[in-house]
């Protein structure tokens, strides 16, 4: 999305299955490629998007669950 967001408690992590994910954490953009994983505190401000025209498939975990 266009605006960074966060959650008040917990953690987030995941693994990119295919494509390239741009993951912005507190204003710093990280490129996460297929096979790479990531983890961060859910209180961090984040945004994420696919790099280029290829869709990103990823495994995303949020604890505790947020609906």
PDB file of C-alpha atoms in Angstrom:
ATOM      1  CA  UNK A   1       0.000   0.000   0.000  1.00  0.00           C
ATOM      2  CA  UNK A   2       0.877   3.645  -0.205  1.00  0.00           C
ATOM      3  CA  UNK A   3       0.869   4.266   3.552  1.00  0.00           C
ATOM      4  CA  UNK A   4       3.072   2.421   6.062  1.00  0.00           C
ATOM      5  CA  UNK A   5       1.188   0.489   8.743  1.00  0.00           C
ATOM      6  CA  UNK A   6       1.921  -1.505  11.889  1.00  0.00           C
ATOM      7  CA  UNK A   7       0.291  -3.477  14.693  1.00  0.00           C
ATOM      8  CA  UNK A   8       0.629  -2.713  18.390  1.00  0.00           C
ATOM      9  CA  UNK A   9       1.989  -6.084  19.445  1.00  0.00           C
ATOM     10  CA  UNK A  10       3.606  -9.234  18.070  1.00  0.00           C
ATOM     11  CA  UNK A  11       5.946 -10.222  15.275  1.00  0.00           C
ATOM     12  CA  UNK A  12       5.836 -10.883  11.547  1.00  0.00           C
ATOM     13  CA  UNK A  13       7.977 -13.137   9.387  1.00  0.00           C
ATOM     14  CA  UNK A  14       7.878 -14.882   6.067  1.00  0.00           C
ATOM     15  CA  UNK A  15       9.638 -16.447   3.095  1.00  0.00           C
ATOM     16  CA  UNK A  16       9.402 -15.376  -0.537  1.00  0.00           C
ATOM     17  CA  UNK A  17       8.458 -18.343  -2.736  1.00  0.00           C
ATOM     18  CA  UNK A  18       8.700 -16.574  -6.116  1.00  0.00           C
ATOM     19  CA  UNK A  19       9.223 -13.069  -7.435  1.00  0.00           C
ATOM     20  CA  UNK A  20      10.934 -10.177  -5.676  1.00  0.00           C
ATOM     21  CA  UNK A  21       9.322  -8.449  -2.703  1.00  0.00           C
ATOM     22  CA  UNK A  22      10.129  -4.872  -1.751  1.00  0.00           C
ATOM     23  CA  UNK A  23       9.685  -4.688   2.025  1.00  0.00           C
ATOM     24  CA  UNK A  24       9.979  -1.236   3.582  1.00  0.00           C
ATOM     25  CA  UNK A  25      10.611  -1.262   7.330  1.00  0.00           C
ATOM     26  CA  UNK A  26      10.770   2.125   9.067  1.00  0.00           C
ATOM     27  CA  UNK A  27      11.613   3.846   5.783  1.00  0.00           C
ATOM     28  CA  UNK A  28      14.374   1.434   4.711  1.00  0.00           C
ATOM     29  CA  UNK A  29      13.560  -0.665   1.609  1.00  0.00           C
ATOM     30  CA  UNK A  30      14.809  -4.261   1.469  1.00  0.00           C
ATOM     31  CA  UNK A  31      14.583  -6.437  -1.661  1.00  0.00           C
ATOM     32  CA  UNK A  32      13.641  -9.976  -0.633  1.00  0.00           C
ATOM     33  CA  UNK A  33      14.120 -12.555  -3.388  1.00  0.00           C
ATOM     34  CA  UNK A  34      12.791 -16.084  -3.836  1.00  0.00           C
ATOM     35  CA  UNK A  35      14.232 -18.325  -1.118  1.00  0.00           C
ATOM     36  CA  UNK A  36      14.971 -15.417   1.230  1.00  0.00           C
ATOM     37  CA  UNK A  37      13.172 -14.934   4.533  1.00  0.00           C
ATOM     38  CA  UNK A  38      12.494 -11.977   6.812  1.00  0.00           C
ATOM     39  CA  UNK A  39      11.359 -11.269  10.375  1.00  0.00           C
ATOM     40  CA  UNK A  40      10.567  -8.084  12.289  1.00  0.00           C
ATOM     41  CA  UNK A  41       8.645  -6.692  15.246  1.00  0.00           C
ATOM     42  CA  UNK A  42       4.998  -5.978  14.340  1.00  0.00           C
ATOM     43  CA  UNK A  43       5.336  -2.463  15.817  1.00  0.00           C
ATOM     44  CA  UNK A  44       7.683  -1.439  12.980  1.00  0.00           C
ATOM     45  CA  UNK A  45       6.097   0.694  10.226  1.00  0.00           C
ATOM     46  CA  UNK A  46       5.979  -1.352   7.015  1.00  0.00           C
ATOM     47  CA  UNK A  47       4.895  -1.283   3.381  1.00  0.00           C
ATOM     48  CA  UNK A  48       5.361  -4.035   0.808  1.00  0.00           C
ATOM     49  CA  UNK A  49       4.987  -4.450  -2.954  1.00  0.00           C
ATOM     50  CA  UNK A  50       6.123  -6.607  -5.864  1.00  0.00           C
ATOM     51  CA  UNK A  51       9.206  -5.402  -7.730  1.00  0.00           C
ATOM     52  CA  UNK A  52       8.549  -5.176 -11.464  1.00  0.00           C
ATOM     53  CA  UNK A  53       5.656  -6.802 -13.300  1.00  0.00           C
ATOM     54  CA  UNK A  54       6.000 -10.278 -11.748  1.00  0.00           C
ATOM     55  CA  UNK A  55       3.651 -11.300  -8.927  1.00  0.00           C
ATOM     56  CA  UNK A  56       5.150 -12.321  -5.585  1.00  0.00           C
ATOM     57  CA  UNK A  57       4.171 -15.528  -3.813  1.00  0.00           C
ATOM     58  CA  UNK A  58       5.146 -15.638  -0.170  1.00  0.00           C
ATOM     59  CA  UNK A  59       4.488 -17.386   3.102  1.00  0.00           C
ATOM     60  CA  UNK A  60       3.511 -14.720   5.694  1.00  0.00           C
ATOM     61  CA  UNK A  61       3.200 -15.338   9.448  1.00  0.00           C
ATOM     62  CA  UNK A  62       1.725 -12.897  11.984  1.00  0.00           C
ATOM     63  CA  UNK A  63       1.756 -13.642  15.700  1.00  0.00           C
ATOM     64  CA  UNK A  64      -0.546 -13.203  17.441  1.00  0.00           C
ATOM     65  CA  UNK A  65      -3.117 -13.581  14.660  1.00  0.00           C
ATOM     66  CA  UNK A  66      -4.581 -10.285  13.414  1.00  0.00           C
ATOM     67  CA  UNK A  67      -7.844 -10.317  11.448  1.00  0.00           C
TER      68      UNK A  67
END
